[in-house]
Every structure is written in C-alpha cells, then in structure tokens.
C-alpha cells in the first residue's frame, strides 16, 4: 500500500497518515485499525519550535510512505528519528522489531519510508527548529554539533540507541500522569532524549564534516545495507566503493562521518549485535553462531564478542 502525504510548514504528518490508512483519532492518539495491524501513534506539539511523535504499532501489510516536506521560507527543522527504542506490546512479542538506531537529518529533505509487513514499529520522532537547538546546544564546540546547528547543505548522521534512551522512551510510553501536567512532562522527556543523542555525538572524533548530496546519502545507506546483509563476509572496500559510485577515500570519509565508525568497525559491531541476537532469541550454540557469522576460529569469535558485548558468548547466552 502506497501512502503519499505532504507536511505543510512542519505541521507534521500524523493526521494525513491517519486519514490515508483509515485510522481513528482519539485525542492525542491515532489508533491503527485492526485490519491494518494494531497499536497507535501519539503526537505532541510545543509550537513551531519542537514536536514529538511516538509510533507504537505493527502492520499486517507493507506500507510505502512517500513524504513531501513543504517548509516556509527560513524554516529549517532538524529531525531526530529514534527507531527500535522500546519493547513491543505484550501481545506482539513474536513480531520482529525494526532496527534500533538514531537518524539525524534535515526535515526539508523529502523522503520515502518503507514500513514492512509484520514488523513492530517502536520509534520516537523529534522535530526541532535550529533556533531552538542553538538555544539548547549552541555552546558546544564540536564539528558534528556545528553541522546540525549551522550547516547550509544537507547532512545525515546516525548513532546507536543507548540504555538511557531506552529507559526514557519507556517512561514516555508507560507513564501515566494528570492531563494538566502532560505537556510539561513530555516536553522534559523529549529534551532528555535530545541530551542523550548529543552526548553520543560528542563521543565522535572531532573532525570537520562535509555536506552531502542526496545521491551520496543513498549510496552510503546502500553500503550499510550491503554490510548488514552479508555479516559472514568481511567487507571489500574496493567493491563497495565501485557499487556506491565513489572513490575509496570518499566512501571511507562519508561512511565514518555518517555512522561514527569506519566500514570494518561498523561491520564488526553489527556482526556482534547479530551474534548476541542469535544467542538469545534463537538459542543457538556458540559454535553455531560463530560459524554462521563466518568465524573459523571460535576462540577468536569469543574474544571479538567479549570486546563488543562485554562478556564471553557462552556466559551471555546463559545470563
């Protein structure tokens, strides 16, 4: 199912999306109809400076959301998109989660978002004006922060979800407070998430960043998907660069700028996250996981796993 929505002047897409899929509106909630899946969207708006949308639902059929952003002249909002940030509703524990990450980019960039069928969507989207962000974080001297606050060209950054973000997201979803305090409480939680995101960005190497063309963004994300789809094969930088249509130095630079990790470091980290998932969710043995992810030496697999996860795989699987 293809849904096309237009975000006029940063007003958000919740109402249009609800109308397109036949959802019902209940105060701040948009309830997903049973024939489409289940769960809800919930929106908060603090003027044109700060907005937050919570997605807590699953879909039976795939939806392709084509979003066109039409912002007023001089309006330059930044989007912080946190996915896979809280646990599914108890009844939907068996439905696969979307990948956990924080995506940061300009709202002015129109986009196409694929929502696969039988997937649980647990995300929080924050839209903040640069004026608001400069007031909150303008005193931080770091190239990545400077790009978010001031860059004239398009940019994209992605970082991981932290334990603190998961905890705050859980409080946003689960907390019940008097209606008279709702707006203030959820704004504080929204700002808390932004603080955790900027704290992660400050851990990056303080090197100058470059603006990115839309085609470069697409190419870098195609490289990311290629790495994730072949975790049993070490990345071949030359082949990846050819497929991305850029030089090896450009690929290395833009990939690290976007994800905060080099290509191989990102691959190894994703590999160990998948190993942890297989050990816990699939109950595979350490040797089965190691061999499935391309390791021929299980002692080496155990060492790499411990470096990334903090404990040996056998101990992790039984914890």
XYZ file of N, CA and C in Angstrom, residues 181 213 235 263 267 319:
18
model
N -0.597 18.087 33.547
C 0.872 18.084 33.578
C 1.485 17.440 32.334
N 25.322 15.326 -0.803
C 24.241 15.322 -1.779
C 23.312 14.154 -1.476
N 33.980 -7.022 4.645
C 33.709 -6.059 3.569
C 34.915 -5.848 2.658
N 34.122 1.551 8.057
C 33.352 0.470 7.433
C 33.549 -0.847 8.168
N 30.898 -2.933 10.487
C 30.585 -4.326 10.137
C 30.787 -5.253 11.337
N 22.967 -15.914 30.558
C 22.647 -14.859 31.523
C 21.163 -14.577 31.572
